[in-house]
GROMACS .gro file of C-alpha atoms in nm:
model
  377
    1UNK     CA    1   6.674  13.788   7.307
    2UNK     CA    2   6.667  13.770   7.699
    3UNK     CA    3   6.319  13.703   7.779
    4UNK     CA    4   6.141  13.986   7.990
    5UNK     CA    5   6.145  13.805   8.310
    6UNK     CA    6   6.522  13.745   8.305
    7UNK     CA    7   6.528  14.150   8.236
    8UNK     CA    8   6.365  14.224   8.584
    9UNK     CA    9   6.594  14.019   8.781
   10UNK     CA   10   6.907  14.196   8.634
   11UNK     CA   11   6.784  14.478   8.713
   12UNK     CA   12   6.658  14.383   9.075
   13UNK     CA   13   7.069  14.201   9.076
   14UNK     CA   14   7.233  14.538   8.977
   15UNK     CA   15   7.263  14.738   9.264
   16UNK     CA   16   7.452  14.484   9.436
   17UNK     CA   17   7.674  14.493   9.156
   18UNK     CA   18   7.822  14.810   9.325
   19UNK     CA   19   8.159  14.651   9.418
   20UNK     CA   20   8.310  14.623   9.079
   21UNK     CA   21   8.305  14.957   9.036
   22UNK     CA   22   8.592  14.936   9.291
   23UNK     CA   23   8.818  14.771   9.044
   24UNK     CA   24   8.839  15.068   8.801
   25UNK     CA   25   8.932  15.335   9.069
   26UNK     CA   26   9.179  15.161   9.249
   27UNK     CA   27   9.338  15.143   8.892
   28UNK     CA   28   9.303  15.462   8.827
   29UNK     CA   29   9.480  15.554   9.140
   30UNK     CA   30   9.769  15.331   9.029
   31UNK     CA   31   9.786  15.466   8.709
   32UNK     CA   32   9.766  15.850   8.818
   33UNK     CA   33   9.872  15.849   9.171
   34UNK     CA   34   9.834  16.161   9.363
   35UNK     CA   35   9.475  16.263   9.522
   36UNK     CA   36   9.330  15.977   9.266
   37UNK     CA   37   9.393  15.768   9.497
   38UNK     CA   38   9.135  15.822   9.748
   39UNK     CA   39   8.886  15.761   9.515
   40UNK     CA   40   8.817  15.387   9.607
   41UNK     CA   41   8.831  15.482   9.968
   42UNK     CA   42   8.581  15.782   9.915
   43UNK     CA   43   8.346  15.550   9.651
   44UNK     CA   44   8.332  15.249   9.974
   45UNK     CA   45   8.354  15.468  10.261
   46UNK     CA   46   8.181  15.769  10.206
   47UNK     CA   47   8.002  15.808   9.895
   48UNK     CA   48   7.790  15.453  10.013
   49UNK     CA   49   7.741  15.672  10.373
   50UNK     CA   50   7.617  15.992  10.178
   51UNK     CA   51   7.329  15.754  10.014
   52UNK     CA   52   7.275  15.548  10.293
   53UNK     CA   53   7.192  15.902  10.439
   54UNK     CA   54   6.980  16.060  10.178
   55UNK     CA   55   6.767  15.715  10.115
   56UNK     CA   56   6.488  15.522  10.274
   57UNK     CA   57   6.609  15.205  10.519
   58UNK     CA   58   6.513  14.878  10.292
   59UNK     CA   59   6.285  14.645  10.518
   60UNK     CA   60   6.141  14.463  10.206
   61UNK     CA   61   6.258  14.061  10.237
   62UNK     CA   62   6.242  13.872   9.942
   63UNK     CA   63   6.038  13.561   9.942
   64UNK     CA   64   6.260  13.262  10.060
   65UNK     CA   65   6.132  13.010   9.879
   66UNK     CA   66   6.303  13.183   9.513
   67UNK     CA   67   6.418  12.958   9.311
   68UNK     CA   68   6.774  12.928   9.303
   69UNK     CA   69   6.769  12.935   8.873
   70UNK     CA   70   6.628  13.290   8.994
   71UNK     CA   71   6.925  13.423   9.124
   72UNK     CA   72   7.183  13.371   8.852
   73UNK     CA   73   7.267  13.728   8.790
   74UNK     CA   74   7.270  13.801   9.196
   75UNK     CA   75   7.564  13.493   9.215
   76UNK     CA   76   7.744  13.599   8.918
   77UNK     CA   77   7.935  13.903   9.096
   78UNK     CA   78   8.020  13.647   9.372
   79UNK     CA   79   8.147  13.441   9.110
   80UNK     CA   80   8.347  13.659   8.865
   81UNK     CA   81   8.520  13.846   9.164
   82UNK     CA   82   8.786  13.670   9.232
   83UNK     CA   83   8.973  13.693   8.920
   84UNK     CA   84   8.876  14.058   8.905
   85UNK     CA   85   9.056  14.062   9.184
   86UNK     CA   86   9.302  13.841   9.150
   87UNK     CA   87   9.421  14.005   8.788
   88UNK     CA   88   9.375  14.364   9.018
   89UNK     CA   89   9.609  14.220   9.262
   90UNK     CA   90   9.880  14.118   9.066
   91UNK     CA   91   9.881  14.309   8.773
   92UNK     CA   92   9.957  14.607   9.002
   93UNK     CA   93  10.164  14.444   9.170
   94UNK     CA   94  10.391  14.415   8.845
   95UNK     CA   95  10.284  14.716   8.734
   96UNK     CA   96  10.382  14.967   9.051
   97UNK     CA   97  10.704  14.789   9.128
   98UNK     CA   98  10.804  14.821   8.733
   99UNK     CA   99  10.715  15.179   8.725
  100UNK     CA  100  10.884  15.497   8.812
  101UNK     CA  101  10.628  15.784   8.832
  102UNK     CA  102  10.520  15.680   9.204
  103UNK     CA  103  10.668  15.754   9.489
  104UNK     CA  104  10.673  15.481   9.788
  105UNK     CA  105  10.401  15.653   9.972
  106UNK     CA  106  10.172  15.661   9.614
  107UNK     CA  107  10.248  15.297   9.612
  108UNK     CA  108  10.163  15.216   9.990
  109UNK     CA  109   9.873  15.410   9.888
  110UNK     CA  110   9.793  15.250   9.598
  111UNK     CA  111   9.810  14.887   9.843
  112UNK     CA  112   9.577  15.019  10.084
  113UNK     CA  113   9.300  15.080   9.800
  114UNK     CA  114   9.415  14.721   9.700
  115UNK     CA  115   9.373  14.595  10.058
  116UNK     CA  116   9.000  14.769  10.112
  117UNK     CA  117   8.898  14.590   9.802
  118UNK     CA  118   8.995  14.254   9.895
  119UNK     CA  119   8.885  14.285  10.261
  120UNK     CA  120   8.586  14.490  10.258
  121UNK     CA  121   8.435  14.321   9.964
  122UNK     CA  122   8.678  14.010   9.884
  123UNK     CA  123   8.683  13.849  10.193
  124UNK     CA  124   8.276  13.973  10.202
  125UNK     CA  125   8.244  13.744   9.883
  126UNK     CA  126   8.459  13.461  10.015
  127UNK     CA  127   8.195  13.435  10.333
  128UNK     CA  128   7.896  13.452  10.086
  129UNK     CA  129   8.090  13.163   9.897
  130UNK     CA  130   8.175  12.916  10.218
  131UNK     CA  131   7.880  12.877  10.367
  132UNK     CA  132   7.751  12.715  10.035
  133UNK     CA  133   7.749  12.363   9.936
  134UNK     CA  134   7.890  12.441   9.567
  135UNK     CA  135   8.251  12.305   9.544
  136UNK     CA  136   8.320  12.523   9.336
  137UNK     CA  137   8.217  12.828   9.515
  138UNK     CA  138   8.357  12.705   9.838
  139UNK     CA  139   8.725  12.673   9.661
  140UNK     CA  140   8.661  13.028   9.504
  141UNK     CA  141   8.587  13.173   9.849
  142UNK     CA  142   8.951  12.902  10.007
  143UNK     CA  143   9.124  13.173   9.669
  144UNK     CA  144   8.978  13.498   9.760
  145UNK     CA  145   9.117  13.420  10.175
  146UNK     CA  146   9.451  13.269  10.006
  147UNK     CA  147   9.519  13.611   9.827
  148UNK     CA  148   9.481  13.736  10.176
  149UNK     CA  149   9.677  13.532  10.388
  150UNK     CA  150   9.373  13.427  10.593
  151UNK     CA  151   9.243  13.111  10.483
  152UNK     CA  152   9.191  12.965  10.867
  153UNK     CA  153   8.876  13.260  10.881
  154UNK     CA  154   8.710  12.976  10.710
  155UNK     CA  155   8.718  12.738  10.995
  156UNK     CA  156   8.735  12.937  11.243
  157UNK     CA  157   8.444  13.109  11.099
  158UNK     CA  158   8.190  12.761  11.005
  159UNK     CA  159   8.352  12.596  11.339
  160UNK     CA  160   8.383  12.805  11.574
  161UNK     CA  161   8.195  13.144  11.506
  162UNK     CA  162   7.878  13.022  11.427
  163UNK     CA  163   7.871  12.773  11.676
  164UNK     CA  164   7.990  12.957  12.012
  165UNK     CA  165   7.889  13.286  11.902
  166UNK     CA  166   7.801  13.536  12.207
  167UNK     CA  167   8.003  13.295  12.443
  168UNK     CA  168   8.372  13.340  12.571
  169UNK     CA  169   8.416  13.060  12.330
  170UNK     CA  170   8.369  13.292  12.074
  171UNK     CA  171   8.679  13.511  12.009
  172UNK     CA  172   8.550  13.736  11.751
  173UNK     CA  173   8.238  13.816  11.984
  174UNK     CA  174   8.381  14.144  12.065
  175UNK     CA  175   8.326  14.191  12.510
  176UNK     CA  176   8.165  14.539  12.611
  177UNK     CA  177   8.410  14.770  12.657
  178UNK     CA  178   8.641  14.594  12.488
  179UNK     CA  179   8.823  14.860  12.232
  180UNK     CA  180   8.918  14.745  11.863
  181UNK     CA  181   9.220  14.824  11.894
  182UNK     CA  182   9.281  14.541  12.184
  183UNK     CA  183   9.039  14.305  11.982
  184UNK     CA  184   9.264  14.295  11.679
  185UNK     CA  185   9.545  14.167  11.824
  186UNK     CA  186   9.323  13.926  12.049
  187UNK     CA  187   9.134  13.808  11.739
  188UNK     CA  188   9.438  13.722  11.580
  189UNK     CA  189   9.588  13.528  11.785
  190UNK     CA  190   9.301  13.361  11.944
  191UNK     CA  191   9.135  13.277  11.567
  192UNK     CA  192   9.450  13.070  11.447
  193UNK     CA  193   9.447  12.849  11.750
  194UNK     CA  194   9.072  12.789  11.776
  195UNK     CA  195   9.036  12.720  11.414
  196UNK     CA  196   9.337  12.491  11.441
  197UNK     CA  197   9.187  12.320  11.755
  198UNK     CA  198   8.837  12.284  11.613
  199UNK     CA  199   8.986  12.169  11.298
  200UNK     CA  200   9.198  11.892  11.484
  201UNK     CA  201   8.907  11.789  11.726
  202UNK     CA  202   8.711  11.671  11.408
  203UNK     CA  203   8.978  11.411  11.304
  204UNK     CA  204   9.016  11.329  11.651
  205UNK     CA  205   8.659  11.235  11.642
  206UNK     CA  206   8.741  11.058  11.367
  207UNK     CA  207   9.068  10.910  11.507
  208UNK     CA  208   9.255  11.064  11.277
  209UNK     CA  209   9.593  11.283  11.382
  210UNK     CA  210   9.565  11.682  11.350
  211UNK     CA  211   9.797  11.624  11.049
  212UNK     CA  212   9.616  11.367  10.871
  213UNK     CA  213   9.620  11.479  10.490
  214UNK     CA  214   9.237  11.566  10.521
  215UNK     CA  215   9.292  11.864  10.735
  216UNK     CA  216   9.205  12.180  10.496
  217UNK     CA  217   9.477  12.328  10.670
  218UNK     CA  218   9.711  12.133  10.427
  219UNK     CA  219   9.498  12.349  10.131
  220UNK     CA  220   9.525  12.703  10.332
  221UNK     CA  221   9.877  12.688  10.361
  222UNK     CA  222   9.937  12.538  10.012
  223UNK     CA  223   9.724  12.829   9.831
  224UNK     CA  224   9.896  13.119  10.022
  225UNK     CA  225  10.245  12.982   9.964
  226UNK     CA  226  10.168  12.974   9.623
  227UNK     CA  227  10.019  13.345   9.614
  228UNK     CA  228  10.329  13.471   9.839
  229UNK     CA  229  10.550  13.278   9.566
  230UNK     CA  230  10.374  13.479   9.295
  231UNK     CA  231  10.418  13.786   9.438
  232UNK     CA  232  10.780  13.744   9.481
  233UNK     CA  233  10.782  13.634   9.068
  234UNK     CA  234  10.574  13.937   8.949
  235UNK     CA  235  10.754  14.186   9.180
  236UNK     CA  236  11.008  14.107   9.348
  237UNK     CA  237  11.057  14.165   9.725
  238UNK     CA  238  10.899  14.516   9.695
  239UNK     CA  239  10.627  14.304   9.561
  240UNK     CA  240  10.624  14.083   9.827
  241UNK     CA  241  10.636  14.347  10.113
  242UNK     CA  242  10.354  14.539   9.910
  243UNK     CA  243  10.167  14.187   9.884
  244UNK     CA  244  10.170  14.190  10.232
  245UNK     CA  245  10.045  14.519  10.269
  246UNK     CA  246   9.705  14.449  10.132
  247UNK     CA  247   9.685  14.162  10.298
  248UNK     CA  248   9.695  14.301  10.665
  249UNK     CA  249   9.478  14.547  10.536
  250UNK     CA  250   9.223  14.319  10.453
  251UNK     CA  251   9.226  14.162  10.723
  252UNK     CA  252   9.194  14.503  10.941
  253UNK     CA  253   8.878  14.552  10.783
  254UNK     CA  254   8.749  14.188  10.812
  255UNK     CA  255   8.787  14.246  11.229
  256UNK     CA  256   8.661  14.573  11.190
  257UNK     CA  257   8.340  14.424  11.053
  258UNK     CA  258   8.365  14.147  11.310
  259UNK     CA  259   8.347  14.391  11.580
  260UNK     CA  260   8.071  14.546  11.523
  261UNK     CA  261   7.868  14.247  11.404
  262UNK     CA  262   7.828  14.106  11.785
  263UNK     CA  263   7.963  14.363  12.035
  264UNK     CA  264   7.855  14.289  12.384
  265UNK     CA  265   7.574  14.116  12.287
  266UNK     CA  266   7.608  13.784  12.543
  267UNK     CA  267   7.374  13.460  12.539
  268UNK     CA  268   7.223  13.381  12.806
  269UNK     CA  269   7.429  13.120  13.012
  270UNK     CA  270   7.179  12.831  13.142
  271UNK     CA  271   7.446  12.669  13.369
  272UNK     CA  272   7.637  12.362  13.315
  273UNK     CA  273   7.842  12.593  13.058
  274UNK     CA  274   7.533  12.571  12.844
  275UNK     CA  275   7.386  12.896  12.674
  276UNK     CA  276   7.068  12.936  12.512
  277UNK     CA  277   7.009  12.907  12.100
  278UNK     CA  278   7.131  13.177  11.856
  279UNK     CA  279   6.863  13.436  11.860
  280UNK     CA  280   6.845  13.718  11.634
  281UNK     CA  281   6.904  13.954  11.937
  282UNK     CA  282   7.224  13.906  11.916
  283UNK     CA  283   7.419  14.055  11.620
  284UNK     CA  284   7.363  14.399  11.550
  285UNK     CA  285   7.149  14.463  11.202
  286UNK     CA  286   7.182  14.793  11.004
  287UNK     CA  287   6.895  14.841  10.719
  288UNK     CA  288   7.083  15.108  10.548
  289UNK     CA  289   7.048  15.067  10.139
  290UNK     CA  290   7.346  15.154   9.968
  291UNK     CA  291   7.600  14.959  10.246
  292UNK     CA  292   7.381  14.666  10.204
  293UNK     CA  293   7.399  14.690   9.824
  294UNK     CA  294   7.772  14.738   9.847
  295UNK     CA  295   7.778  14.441  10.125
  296UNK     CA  296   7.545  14.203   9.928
  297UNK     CA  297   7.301  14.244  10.231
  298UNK     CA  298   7.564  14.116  10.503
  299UNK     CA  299   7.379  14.362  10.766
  300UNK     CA  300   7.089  14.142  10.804
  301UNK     CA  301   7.324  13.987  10.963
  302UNK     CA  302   7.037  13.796  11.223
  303UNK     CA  303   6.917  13.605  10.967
  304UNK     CA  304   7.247  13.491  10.855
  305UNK     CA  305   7.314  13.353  11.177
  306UNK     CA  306   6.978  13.164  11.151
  307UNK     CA  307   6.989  13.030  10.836
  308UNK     CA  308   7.408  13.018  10.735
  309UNK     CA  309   7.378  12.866  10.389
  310UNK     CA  310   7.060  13.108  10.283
  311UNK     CA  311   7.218  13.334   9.941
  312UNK     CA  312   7.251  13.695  10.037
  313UNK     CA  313   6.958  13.814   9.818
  314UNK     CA  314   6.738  13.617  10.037
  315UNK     CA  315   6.841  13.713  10.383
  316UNK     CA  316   6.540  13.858  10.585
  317UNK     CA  317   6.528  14.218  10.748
  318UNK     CA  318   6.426  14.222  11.125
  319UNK     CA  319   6.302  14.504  11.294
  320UNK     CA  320   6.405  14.632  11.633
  321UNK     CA  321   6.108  14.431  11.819
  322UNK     CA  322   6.330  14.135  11.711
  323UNK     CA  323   6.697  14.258  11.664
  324UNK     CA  324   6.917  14.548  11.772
  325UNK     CA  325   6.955  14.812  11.553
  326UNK     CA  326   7.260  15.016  11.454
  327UNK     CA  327   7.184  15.374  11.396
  328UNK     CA  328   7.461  15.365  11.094
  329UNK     CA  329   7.531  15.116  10.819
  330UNK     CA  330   7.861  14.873  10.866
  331UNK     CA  331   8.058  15.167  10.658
  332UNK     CA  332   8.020  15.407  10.893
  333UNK     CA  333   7.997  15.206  11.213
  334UNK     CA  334   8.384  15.090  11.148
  335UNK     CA  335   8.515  15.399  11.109
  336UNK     CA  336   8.415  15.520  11.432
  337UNK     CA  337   8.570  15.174  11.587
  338UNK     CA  338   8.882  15.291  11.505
  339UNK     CA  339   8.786  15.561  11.746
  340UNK     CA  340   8.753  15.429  12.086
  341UNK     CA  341   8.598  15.648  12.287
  342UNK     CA  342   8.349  15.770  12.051
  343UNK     CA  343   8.251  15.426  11.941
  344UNK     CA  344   8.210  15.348  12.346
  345UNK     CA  345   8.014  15.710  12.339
  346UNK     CA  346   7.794  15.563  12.040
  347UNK     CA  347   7.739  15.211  12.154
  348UNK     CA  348   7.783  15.121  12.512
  349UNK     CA  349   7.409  15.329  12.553
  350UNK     CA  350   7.290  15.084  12.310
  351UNK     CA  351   7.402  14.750  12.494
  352UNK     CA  352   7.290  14.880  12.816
  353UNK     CA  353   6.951  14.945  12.662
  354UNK     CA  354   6.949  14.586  12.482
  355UNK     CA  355   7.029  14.426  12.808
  356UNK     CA  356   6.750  14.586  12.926
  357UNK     CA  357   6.529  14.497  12.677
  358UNK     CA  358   6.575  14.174  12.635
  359UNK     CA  359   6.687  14.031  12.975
  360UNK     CA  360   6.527  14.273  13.229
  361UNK     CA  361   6.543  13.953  13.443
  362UNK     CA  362   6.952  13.979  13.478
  363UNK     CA  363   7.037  14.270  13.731
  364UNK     CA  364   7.378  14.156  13.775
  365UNK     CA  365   7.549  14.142  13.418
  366UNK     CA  366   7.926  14.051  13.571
  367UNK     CA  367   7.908  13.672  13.561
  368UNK     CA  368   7.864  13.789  13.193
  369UNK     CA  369   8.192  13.923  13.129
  370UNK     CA  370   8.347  13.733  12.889
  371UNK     CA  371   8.721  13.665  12.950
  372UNK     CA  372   8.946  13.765  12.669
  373UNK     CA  373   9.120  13.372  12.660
  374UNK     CA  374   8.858  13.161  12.604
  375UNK     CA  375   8.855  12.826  12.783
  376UNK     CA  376   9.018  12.570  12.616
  377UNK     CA  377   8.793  12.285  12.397
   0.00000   0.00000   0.00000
């Protein structure tokens, strides 16, 4: 018998249990084809909108002293996900390119359901999972980027991110004005080379070469030949192609989520190419229920920044005395990305007034235009 207490914190864990009901619909979709496969994109997109919509914001912050025996069943969908996902992957993988009832644009279709799994909440998990000191759950979240072709995001991400964040050392900050779809491309490019640099200027430190055998670029490149090896085995070079897919699809939706997280919010340079400590002015919170259940709470996005290796259940809420508010949750909010000028009609009001707000002393905001290349390390 579960004892009562044990109850209650299910319960409390459930909603953020949302996800996996992902796993069944993009199934579905492969098994049926036709409109049933918009139902994963509808379920993440716009069903977690509609209740975002017709439901209070959540402000309440758990107490961050819980014990961490207290949040078993709030870690256990972090945990089990990747082989969902990986068994979701490949079995349809086998299963689309060894069946004949859909057509090619069914199983693109079916791919892109695959690919908004694995990057709106897979590569969502894998962050959860690298920040933490587990081994475990720090190889589970090097497997959920593998199945991506991404692993580098980890690097980049612990390195570089969190570390230069709001500076032009920062490529992922995204620069006011700056439209996604030029930051995609940017962020690509620009995220391989500073997470191999940062990567290579810790064994220098160490005077160690960039290819000493310690470099987890050795892992990243081992795990994703061995997924793009699978997915030639299970299907072929349809599979492969279709393996690829998902992949860039993921990662489209990984930047998308980037961008908005930080755009145009700048620290404050102090000279000397110094810039003041991480504030929680600058990433951009949304307090919206269901995309925070669906996003295990990745919108309090602040306090992440302040406290990296604090579990998603215990990430704090700010309110807009303290952090910049978006007026949609992270669902929504990407969607009109992909819309340039009505995400600069949306937002660029909003940095202006944060500017304003927070540094009324800066009248001149040029000197704080980041260049798309940052400066070299």
């Amino acid at each position: 018998m579960i004892p009562a207490s044990q109850v209650a914190r299910l319960q409390n864990a459930l909603p953020f249990w949302l996800s996996l009901g992902l796993v069944p619909l993009v199934v579905l979709g492969a098994s049926y084809g036709g409109w049933m496969l918009i139902l994963a994109p509808v379920y993440a997109l716009i069903m977690t909108s509609i209740v975002d919509a017709a439901t209070a914001l959540n402000t309440e912050n758990a107490d961050t002293e819980t014990a961490e025996t207290d949040l078993f069943w709030y870690r256990l969908v972090t945990l089990i996900w990747f082989p969902l996902q990986f068994a979701t992957q490949f079995g349809l993988l086998w299963w689309v390119t060894h069946s004949t009832h859909l057509a090619g644009w069914e199983k693109l279709a079916t791919f892109y359901g695959v690919g908004l799994m694995a990057g709106g909440i897979g590569i969502n998990y894998a962050h959860e999972l690298m920040h933490q000191k587990n081994r475990i759950e720090r190889w589970l979240g090097d497997l959920l980027m593998a199945s991506v072709l991404y692993s580098h995001f980890r690097s980049e991400h612990l390195l570089v991110h969190h570390r230069y964040v709001g500076t032009p050392r920062d490529p992922v900050t995204a620069r006011y004005n700056e439209g996604f779809h030029r930051f995609f491309p940017r962020v690509l490019r620009q995220c391989l080379t500073s997470a191999w640099g940062a990567e290579a200027a810790m064994l220098a430190r160490k005077g160690l070469p960039p290819l000493h055998r310690s470099n987890p670029f050795w892992r990243y490149w081992g795990l994703q030949a061995g997924m793009l090896i699978l997915a030639v085995a299970v299907g072929g070079w349809a599979g492969l192609g279709l393996f690829l897919f998902q992949a860039f699809v993921a990662v489209w939706y990984l930047e998308l989520t980037n961008y908005v997280e930080h755009y145009g919010l700048t620290r404050k340079h102090l000279g000397d190419g110094k810039y003041e400590h991480v504030q929680p002015r600058h990433s951009w919170n949304a307090s919206h229920r269901a995309s925070n259940w669906l996003l295990i709470n990745l919108q309090r996005h602040s306090d992440h920044h302040y406290k990296p290796n604090r579990r998603f259940p215990l990430l704090q809420n700010y309110d807009e005395d303290e952090a910049p508010q978006l007026p949609y949750g992270y669902p929504m909010m990407t969607a009109a990305a992909m819309i340039p000028p009505l995400w600069r009609r949306v937002m660029n009001p909003r940095v202006r007034a944060w500017r304003k707000r927070y540094y009324p002393e800066i009248e001149d905001w040029q000197p704080y235009k980041m260049a798309t290349n940052p400066p070299p390390r």
